[in-house]
Short mmCIF file of C-alpha atoms and ligand atoms in Angstrom, two decimals:
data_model
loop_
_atom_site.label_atom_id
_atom_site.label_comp_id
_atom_site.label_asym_id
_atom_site.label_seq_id
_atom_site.Cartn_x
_atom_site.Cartn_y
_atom_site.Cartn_z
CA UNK A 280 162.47 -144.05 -38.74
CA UNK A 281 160.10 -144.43 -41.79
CA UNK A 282 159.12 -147.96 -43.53
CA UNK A 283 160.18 -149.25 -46.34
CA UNK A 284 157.70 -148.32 -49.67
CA UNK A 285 157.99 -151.92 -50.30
CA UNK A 286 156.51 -152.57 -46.75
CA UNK A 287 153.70 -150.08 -47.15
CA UNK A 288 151.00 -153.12 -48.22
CA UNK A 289 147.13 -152.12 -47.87
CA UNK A 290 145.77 -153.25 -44.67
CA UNK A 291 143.57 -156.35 -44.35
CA UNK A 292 140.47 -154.74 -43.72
CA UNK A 293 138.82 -157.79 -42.58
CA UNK A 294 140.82 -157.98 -39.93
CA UNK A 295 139.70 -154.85 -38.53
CA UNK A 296 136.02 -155.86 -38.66
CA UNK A 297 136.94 -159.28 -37.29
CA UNK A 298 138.92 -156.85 -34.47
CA UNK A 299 135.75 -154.30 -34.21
CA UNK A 300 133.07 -157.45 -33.93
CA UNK A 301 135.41 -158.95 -31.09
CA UNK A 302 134.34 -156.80 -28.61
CA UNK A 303 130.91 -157.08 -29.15
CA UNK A 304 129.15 -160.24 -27.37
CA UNK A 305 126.48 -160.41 -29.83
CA UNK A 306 128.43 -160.29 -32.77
CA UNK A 307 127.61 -162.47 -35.91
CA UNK A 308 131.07 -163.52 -37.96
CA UNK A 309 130.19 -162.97 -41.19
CA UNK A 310 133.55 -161.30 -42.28
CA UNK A 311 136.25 -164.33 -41.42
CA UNK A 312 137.41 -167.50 -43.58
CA UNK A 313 137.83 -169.72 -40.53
CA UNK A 314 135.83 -173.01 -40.13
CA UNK A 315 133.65 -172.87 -37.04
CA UNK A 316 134.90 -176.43 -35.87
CA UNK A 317 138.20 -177.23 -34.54
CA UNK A 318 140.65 -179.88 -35.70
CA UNK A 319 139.25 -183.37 -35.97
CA UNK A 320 139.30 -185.38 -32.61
CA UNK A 321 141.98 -187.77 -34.13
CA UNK A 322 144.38 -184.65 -34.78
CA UNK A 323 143.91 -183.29 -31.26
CA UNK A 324 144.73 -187.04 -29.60
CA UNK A 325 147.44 -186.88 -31.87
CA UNK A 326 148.71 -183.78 -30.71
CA UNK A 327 148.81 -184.50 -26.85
CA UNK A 328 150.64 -187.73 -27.32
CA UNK A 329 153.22 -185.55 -28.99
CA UNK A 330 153.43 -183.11 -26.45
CA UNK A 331 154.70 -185.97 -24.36
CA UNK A 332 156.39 -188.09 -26.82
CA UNK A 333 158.08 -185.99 -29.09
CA UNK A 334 161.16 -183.93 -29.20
CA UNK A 335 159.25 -181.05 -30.97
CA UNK A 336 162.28 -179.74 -32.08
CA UNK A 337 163.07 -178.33 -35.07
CA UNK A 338 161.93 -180.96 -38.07
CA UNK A 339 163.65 -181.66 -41.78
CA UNK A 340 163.05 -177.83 -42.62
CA UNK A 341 160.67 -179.83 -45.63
CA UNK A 342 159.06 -181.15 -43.34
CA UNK A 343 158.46 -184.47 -41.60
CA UNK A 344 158.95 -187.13 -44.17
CA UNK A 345 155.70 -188.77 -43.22
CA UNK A 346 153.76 -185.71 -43.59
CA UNK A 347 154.95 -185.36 -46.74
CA UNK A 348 154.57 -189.00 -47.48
CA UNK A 349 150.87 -188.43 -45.74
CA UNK A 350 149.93 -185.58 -48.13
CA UNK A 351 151.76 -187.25 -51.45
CA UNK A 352 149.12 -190.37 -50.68
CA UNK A 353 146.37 -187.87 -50.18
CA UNK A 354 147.56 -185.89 -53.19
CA UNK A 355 147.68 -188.80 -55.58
CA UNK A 356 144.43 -190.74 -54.07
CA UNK A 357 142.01 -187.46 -54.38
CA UNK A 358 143.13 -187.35 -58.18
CA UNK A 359 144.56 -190.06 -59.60
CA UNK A 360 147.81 -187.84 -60.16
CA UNK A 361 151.13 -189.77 -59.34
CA UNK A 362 152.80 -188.02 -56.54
CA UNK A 363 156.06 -188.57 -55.11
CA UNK A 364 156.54 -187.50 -51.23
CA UNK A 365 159.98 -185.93 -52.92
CA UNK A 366 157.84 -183.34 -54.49
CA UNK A 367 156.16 -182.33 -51.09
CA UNK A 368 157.59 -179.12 -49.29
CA UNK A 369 155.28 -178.90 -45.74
CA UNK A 370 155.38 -175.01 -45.34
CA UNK A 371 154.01 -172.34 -42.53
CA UNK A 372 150.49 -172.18 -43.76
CA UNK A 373 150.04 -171.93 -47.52
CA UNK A 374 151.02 -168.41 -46.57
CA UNK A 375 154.70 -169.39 -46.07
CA UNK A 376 154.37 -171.54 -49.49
CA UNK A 377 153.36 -168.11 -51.65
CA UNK A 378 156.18 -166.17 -49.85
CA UNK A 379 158.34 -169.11 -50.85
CA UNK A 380 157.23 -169.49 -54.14
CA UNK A 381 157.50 -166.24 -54.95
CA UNK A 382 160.87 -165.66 -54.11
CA UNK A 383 162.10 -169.17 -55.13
CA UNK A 384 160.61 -168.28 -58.67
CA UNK A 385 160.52 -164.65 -59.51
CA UNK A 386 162.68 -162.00 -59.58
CA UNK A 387 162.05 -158.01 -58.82
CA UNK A 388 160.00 -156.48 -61.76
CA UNK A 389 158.70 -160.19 -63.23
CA UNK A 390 154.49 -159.40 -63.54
CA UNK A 391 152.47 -161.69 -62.10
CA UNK A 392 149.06 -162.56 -63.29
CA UNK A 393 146.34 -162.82 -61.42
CA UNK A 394 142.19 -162.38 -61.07
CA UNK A 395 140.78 -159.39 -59.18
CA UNK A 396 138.78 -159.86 -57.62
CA UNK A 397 141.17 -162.33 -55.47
CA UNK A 398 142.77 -162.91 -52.45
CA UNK A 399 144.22 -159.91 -51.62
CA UNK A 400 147.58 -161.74 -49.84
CA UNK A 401 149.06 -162.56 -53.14
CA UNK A 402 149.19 -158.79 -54.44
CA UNK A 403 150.32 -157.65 -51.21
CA UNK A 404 153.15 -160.43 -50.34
CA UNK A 405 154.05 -159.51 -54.54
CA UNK A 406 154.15 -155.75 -54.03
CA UNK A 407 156.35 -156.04 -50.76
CA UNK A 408 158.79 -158.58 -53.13
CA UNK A 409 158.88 -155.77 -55.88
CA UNK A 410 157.21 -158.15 -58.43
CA UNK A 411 154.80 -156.55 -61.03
CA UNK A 412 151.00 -157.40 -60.30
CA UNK A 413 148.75 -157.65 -63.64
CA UNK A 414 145.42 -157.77 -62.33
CA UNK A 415 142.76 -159.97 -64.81
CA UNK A 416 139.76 -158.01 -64.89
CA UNK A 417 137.39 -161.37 -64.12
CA UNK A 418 133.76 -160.71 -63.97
CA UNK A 419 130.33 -163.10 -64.06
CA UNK A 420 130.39 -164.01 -67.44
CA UNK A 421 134.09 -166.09 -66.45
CA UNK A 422 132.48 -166.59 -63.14
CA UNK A 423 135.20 -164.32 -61.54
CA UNK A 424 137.90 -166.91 -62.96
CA UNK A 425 140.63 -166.28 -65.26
CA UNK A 426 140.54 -167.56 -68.81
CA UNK A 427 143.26 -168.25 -71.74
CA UNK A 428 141.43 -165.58 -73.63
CA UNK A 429 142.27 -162.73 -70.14
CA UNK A 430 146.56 -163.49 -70.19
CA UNK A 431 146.53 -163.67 -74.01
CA UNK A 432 144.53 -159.87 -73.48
CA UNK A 433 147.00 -158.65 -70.90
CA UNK A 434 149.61 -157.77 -73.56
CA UNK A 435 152.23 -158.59 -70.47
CA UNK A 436 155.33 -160.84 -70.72
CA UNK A 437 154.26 -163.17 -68.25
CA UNK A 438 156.33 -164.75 -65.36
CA UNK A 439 153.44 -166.49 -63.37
CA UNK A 440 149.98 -166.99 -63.43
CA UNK A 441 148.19 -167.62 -59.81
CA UNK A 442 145.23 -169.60 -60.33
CA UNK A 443 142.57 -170.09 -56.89
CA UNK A 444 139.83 -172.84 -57.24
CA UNK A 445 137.54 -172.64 -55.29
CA UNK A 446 137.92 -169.42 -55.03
CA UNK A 447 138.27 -166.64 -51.89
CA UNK A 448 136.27 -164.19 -52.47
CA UNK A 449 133.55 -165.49 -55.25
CA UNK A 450 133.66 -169.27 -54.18
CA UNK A 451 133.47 -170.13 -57.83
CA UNK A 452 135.02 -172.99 -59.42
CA UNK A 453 137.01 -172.60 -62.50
CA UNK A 454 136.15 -175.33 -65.08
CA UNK A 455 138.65 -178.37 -65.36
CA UNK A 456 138.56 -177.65 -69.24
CA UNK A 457 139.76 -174.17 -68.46
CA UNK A 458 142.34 -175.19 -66.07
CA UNK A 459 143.59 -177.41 -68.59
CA UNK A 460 143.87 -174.92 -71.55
CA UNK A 461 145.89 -172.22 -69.06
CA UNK A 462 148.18 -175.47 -67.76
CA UNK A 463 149.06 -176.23 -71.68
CA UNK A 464 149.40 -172.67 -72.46
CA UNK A 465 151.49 -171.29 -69.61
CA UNK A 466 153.94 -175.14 -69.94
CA UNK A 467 154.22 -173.79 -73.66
CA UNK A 468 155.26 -170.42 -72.66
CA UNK A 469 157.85 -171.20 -70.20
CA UNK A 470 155.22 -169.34 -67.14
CA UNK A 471 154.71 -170.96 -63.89
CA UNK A 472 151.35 -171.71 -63.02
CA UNK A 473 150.59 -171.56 -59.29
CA UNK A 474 147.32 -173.17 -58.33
CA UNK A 475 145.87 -172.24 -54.81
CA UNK A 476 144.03 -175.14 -54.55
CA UNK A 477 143.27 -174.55 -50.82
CA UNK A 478 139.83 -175.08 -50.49
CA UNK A 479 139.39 -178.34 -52.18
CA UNK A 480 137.38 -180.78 -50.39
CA UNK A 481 135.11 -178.33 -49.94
CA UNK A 482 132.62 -178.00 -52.78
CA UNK A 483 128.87 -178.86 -53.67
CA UNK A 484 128.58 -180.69 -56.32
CA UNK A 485 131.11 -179.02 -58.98
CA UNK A 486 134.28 -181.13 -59.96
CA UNK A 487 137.66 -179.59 -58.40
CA UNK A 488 140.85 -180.45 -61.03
CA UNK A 489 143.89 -179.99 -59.88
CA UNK A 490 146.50 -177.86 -61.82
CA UNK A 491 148.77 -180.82 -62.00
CA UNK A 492 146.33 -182.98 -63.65
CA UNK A 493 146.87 -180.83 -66.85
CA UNK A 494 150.84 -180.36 -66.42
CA UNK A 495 153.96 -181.36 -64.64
CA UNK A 496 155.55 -178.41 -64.51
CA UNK A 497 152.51 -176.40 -62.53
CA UNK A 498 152.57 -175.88 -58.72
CA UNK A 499 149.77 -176.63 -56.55
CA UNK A 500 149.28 -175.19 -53.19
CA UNK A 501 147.78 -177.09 -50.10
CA UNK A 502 146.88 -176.09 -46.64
CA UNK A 503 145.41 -177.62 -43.27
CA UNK A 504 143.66 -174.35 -42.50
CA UNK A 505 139.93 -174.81 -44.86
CA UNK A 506 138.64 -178.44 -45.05
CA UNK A 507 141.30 -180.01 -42.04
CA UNK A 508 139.89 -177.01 -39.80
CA UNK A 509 143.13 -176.20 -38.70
CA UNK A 510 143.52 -172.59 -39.02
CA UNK A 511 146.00 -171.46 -36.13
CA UNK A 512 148.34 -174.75 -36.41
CA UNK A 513 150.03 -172.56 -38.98
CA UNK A 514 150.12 -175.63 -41.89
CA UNK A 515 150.13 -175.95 -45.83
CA UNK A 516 152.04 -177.29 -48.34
CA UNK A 517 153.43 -177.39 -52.13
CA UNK A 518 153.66 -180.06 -54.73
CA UNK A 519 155.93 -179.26 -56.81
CA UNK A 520 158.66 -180.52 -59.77
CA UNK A 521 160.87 -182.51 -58.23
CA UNK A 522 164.17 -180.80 -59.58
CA UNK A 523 162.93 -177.15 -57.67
CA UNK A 524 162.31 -178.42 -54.66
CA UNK A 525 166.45 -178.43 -53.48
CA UNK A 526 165.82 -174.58 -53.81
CA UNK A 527 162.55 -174.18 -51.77
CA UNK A 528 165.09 -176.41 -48.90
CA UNK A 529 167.32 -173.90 -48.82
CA UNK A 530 165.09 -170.75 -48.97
CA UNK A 531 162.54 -172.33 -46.11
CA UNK A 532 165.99 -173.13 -44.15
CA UNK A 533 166.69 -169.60 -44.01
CA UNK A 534 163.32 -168.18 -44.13
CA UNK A 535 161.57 -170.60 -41.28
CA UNK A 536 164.05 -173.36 -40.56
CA UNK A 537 160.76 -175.22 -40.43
CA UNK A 538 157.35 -175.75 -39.84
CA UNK A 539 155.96 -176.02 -36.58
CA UNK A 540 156.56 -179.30 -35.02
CA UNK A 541 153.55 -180.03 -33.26
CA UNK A 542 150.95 -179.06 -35.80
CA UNK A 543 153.20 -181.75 -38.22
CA UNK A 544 152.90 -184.53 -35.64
CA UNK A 545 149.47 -183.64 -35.33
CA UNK A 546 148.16 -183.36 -38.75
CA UNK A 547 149.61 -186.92 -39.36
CA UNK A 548 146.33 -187.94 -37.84
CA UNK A 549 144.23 -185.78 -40.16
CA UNK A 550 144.19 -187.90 -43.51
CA UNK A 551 142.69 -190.94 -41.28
CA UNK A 552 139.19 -192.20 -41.56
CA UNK A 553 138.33 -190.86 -39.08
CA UNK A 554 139.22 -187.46 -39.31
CA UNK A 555 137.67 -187.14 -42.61
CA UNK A 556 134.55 -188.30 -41.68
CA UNK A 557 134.67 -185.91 -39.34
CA UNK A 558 135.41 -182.86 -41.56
CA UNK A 559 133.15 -184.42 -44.38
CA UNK A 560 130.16 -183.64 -41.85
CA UNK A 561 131.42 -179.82 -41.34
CA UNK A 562 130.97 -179.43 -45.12
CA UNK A 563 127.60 -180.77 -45.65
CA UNK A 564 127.06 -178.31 -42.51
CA UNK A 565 128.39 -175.35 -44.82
CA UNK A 566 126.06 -177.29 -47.78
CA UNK A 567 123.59 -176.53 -45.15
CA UNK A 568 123.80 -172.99 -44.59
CA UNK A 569 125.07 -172.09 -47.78
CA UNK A 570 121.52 -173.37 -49.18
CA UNK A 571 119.50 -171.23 -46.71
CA UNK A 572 121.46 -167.78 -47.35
CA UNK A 573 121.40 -168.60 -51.32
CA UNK A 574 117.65 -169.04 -50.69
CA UNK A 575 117.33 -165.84 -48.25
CA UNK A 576 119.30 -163.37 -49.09
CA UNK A 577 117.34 -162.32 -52.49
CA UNK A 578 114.60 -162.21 -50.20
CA UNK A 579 116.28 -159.55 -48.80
CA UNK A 580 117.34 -157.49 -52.14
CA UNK A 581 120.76 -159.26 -51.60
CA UNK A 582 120.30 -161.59 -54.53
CA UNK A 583 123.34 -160.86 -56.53
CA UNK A 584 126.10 -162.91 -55.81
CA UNK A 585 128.93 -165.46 -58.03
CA UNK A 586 127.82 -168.87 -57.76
CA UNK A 587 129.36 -170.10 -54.60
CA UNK A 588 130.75 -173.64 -56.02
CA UNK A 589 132.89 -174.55 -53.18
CA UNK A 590 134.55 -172.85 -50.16
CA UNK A 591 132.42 -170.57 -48.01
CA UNK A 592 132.16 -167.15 -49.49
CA UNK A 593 129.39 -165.22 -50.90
CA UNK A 594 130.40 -162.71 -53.25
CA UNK A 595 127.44 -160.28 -53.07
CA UNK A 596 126.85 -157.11 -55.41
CA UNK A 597 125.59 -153.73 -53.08
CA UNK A 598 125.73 -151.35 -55.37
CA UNK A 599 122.11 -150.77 -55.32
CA UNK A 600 122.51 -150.25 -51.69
CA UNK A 601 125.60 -147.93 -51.36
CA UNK A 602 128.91 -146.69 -53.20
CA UNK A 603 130.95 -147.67 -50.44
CA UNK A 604 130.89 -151.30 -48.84
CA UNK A 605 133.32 -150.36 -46.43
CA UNK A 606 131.39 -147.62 -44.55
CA UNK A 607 128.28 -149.54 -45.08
CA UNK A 608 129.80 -152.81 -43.55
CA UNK A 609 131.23 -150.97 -40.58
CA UNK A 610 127.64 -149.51 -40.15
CA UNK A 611 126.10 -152.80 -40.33
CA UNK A 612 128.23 -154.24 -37.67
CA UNK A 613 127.63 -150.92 -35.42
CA UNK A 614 123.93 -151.06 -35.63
CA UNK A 615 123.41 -154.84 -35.58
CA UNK A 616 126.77 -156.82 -34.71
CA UNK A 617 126.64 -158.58 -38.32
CA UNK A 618 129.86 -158.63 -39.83
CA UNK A 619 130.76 -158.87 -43.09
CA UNK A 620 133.72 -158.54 -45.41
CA UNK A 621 134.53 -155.10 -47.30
CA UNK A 622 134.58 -155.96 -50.94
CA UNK A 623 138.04 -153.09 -51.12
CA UNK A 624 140.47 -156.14 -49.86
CA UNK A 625 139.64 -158.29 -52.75
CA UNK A 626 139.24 -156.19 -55.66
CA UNK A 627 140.73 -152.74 -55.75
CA UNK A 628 138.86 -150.83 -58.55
CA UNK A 629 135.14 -152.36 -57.74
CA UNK A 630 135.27 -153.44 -54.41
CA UNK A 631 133.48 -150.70 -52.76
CA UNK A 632 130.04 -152.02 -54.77
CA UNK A 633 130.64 -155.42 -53.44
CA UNK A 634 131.07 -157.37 -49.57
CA UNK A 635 131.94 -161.04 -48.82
CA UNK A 636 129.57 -163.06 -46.83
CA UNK A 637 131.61 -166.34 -44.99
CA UNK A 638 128.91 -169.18 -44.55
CA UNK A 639 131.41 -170.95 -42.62
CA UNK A 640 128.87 -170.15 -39.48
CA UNK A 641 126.24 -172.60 -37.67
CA UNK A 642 122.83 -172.39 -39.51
CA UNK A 643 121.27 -170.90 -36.31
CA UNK A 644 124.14 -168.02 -36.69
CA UNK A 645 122.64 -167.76 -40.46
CA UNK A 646 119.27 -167.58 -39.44
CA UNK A 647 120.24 -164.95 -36.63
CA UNK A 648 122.21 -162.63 -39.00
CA UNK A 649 119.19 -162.99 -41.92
CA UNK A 650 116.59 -161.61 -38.99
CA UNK A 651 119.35 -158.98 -37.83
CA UNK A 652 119.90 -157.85 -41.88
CA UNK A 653 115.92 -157.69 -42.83
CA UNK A 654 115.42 -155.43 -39.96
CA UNK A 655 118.08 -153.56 -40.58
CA UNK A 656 117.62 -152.93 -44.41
CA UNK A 657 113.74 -152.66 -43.99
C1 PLP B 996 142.73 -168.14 -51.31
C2 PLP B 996 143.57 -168.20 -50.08
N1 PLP B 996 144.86 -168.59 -50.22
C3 PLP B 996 145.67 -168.65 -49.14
C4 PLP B 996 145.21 -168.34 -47.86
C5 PLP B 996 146.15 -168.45 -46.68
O1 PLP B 996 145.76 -169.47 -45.80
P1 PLP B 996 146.73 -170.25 -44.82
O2 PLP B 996 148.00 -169.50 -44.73
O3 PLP B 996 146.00 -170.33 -43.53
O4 PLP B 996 146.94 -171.61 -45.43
C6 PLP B 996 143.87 -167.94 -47.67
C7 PLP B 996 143.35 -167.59 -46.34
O5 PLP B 996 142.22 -167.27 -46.13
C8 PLP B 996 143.03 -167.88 -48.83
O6 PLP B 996 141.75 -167.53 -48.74
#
């Protein structure tokens, strides 16, 4: 039996580092997106008393209404944006939203617009859903983000534009003035804007817009995994137009019946005081470390990297070093248990001059890897 060519997707080549530096005791995590902390106490408590005191059976396949309520408050608090909890769809990560999204909204052959270097889910889940990827070539003088002036280029009869702020891998943030100019233009054009707006909360300094700020009609995506610390609960969610979201019911009925139960009952406890005091002090930890390796690594002829706005990613230029991260990043992690991310997952025609460095590590980790790297490059 042979695959389908539509299920033929690159691998994720971080994984297989993150697999590789597993067995190694003194590895360094460079190479993964996943806070260092756990979920917040309050989610946790939250989570045993439903083990006990909830059915934890299948939910509303949207999700509970109080999480949605929970996340509409959240929604419309962070940014002044009305929000109805109508609008909310919970979904299985934001990874369960994209899969939803695209199929609720495109159809085989529509092209997709997006910036490489980016996530490299989005043109995998697209390829496997025969949609057409246009790749935005986004470099530093953007700061690795699209602009009006890159889909107006493209030449392409547009279906969607994706949209990631902060960004995974650059960590840039794209400016709210920007944001707003592709909202107006994509609302005039009939294109849906998708906004993967799962890293907010985690920034240092820059202003984080929301796409739906700028325009009704664009689609923000949410998740529990970056800032709530809740990786492996399997949590995220969309905010969308209200009169779409009858569709996403019946798709997520069929595609996931629902979300999980406990991590819903759970997370109810995440938007609390307490909890985000709690995850406030992991970010001025990543603050932290994310000023020491801005401050070391050109001390170490690793100097040329976006400027990491928000989330936890370096994205650092080796070209000088090698013409192929990947082999270079697998012999890093051989000779000195560092790993880092292959630039090849996130941008398919320059990758190999590039890796991603997650700062989502203690500083003492930081400091370890720094020692590890100067010995190792001399
Ligand atoms: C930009 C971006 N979007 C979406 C995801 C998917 O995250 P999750 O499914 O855990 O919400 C990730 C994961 O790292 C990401 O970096």
């Amino acid at each position: 039996m042979v695959p389908s060519p539509r299920g033929e997707v690159e691998p994720f080549r971080v994984m297989q580092i993150l697999g590789k530096a597993q067995q190694r005791e003194d590895a360094l995590l460079l190479c993964v997106g996943q806070p260092r902390a756990g979920a917040p106490g309050p989610v946790l408590a939250a989570a045993s008393e439903a083990l006990v005191g909830a059915s934890l059976g299948y939910t509303a396949t949207l999700g509970l209404p109080e999480l949605r309520a929970a996340i509409a408050r959240w929604h419309a608090h962070t940014y002044g944006t009305p929000t109805r909890a109508e609008q909310v769809v919970v979904t299985t990560g934001s990874s369960g939203g994209f899969v939803a999204a695209f199929l609720a909204l495109l159809s085989p052959g529509d092209a997709v617009a997006l910036a490489r270097p980016g996530y490299p889910a989005y043109r995998n889940t697209l390829h496997a859903l025969g949609a057409e990827v246009v790749e935005l070539d986004c470099g530093p003088e953007t700061r690795y983000q699209p602009t009006v002036e890159h889909l107006e280029a493209c030449g392409r009869e547009l279906k969607m534009v994706i949209v990631t702020s902060p960004d995974n891998p650059t960590g840039t943030i794209i400016d709210p003035a920007e944001l707003q100019r592709i909202a107006r233009w994509c609302e005039r054009r009939d294109v849906v804007l998708l906004s993967d707006e799962i890293y907010h909360g985690i920034s240092y300094g820059q202003t984080t817009a929301t796409a739906r700020q700028f325009s009704p009609e664009a689609i923000t995506v949410g998740s529990m995994s970056k800032f709530f610390c809740m990786t492996g609960w399997r949590l995220g969610w969309l905010i969308m137009p209200e009169h779409l979201v009858e569709t996403f019911d019946n798709l997520q009925a069929n595609l996931a019946l629902c979300p999980p139960a406990i991590a819903q009952h759970a997370a109810l406890a995440a938007f609390t005081p307490d909890s985000l005091s709690e995850l406030r002090s992991h970010v001025r930890e990543y603050a932290e470390t994310r000023d020491y390796l801005t401050a070391e690594l050109p001390k170490l002829g690793l100097g040329s990297f976006a400027p990491p706005d928000g989330g936890f990613y370096l994205w650092v230029d080796v070209s000088h070093l090698t013409d192929d991260s990947e082999a270079w990043a697998a012999d890093l992690l051989e000779e000195t248990g560092v790993a880092v991310a292959p630039g090849k997952d996130f941008d398919t025609t320059s990758g190999h001059k590039f890796i991603r460095i997650s700062f989502c590590i203690s500083l003492e980790q930081a400091r370890q890897a720094v020692v590890r790297l100067a010995e190792w490059l001399g």
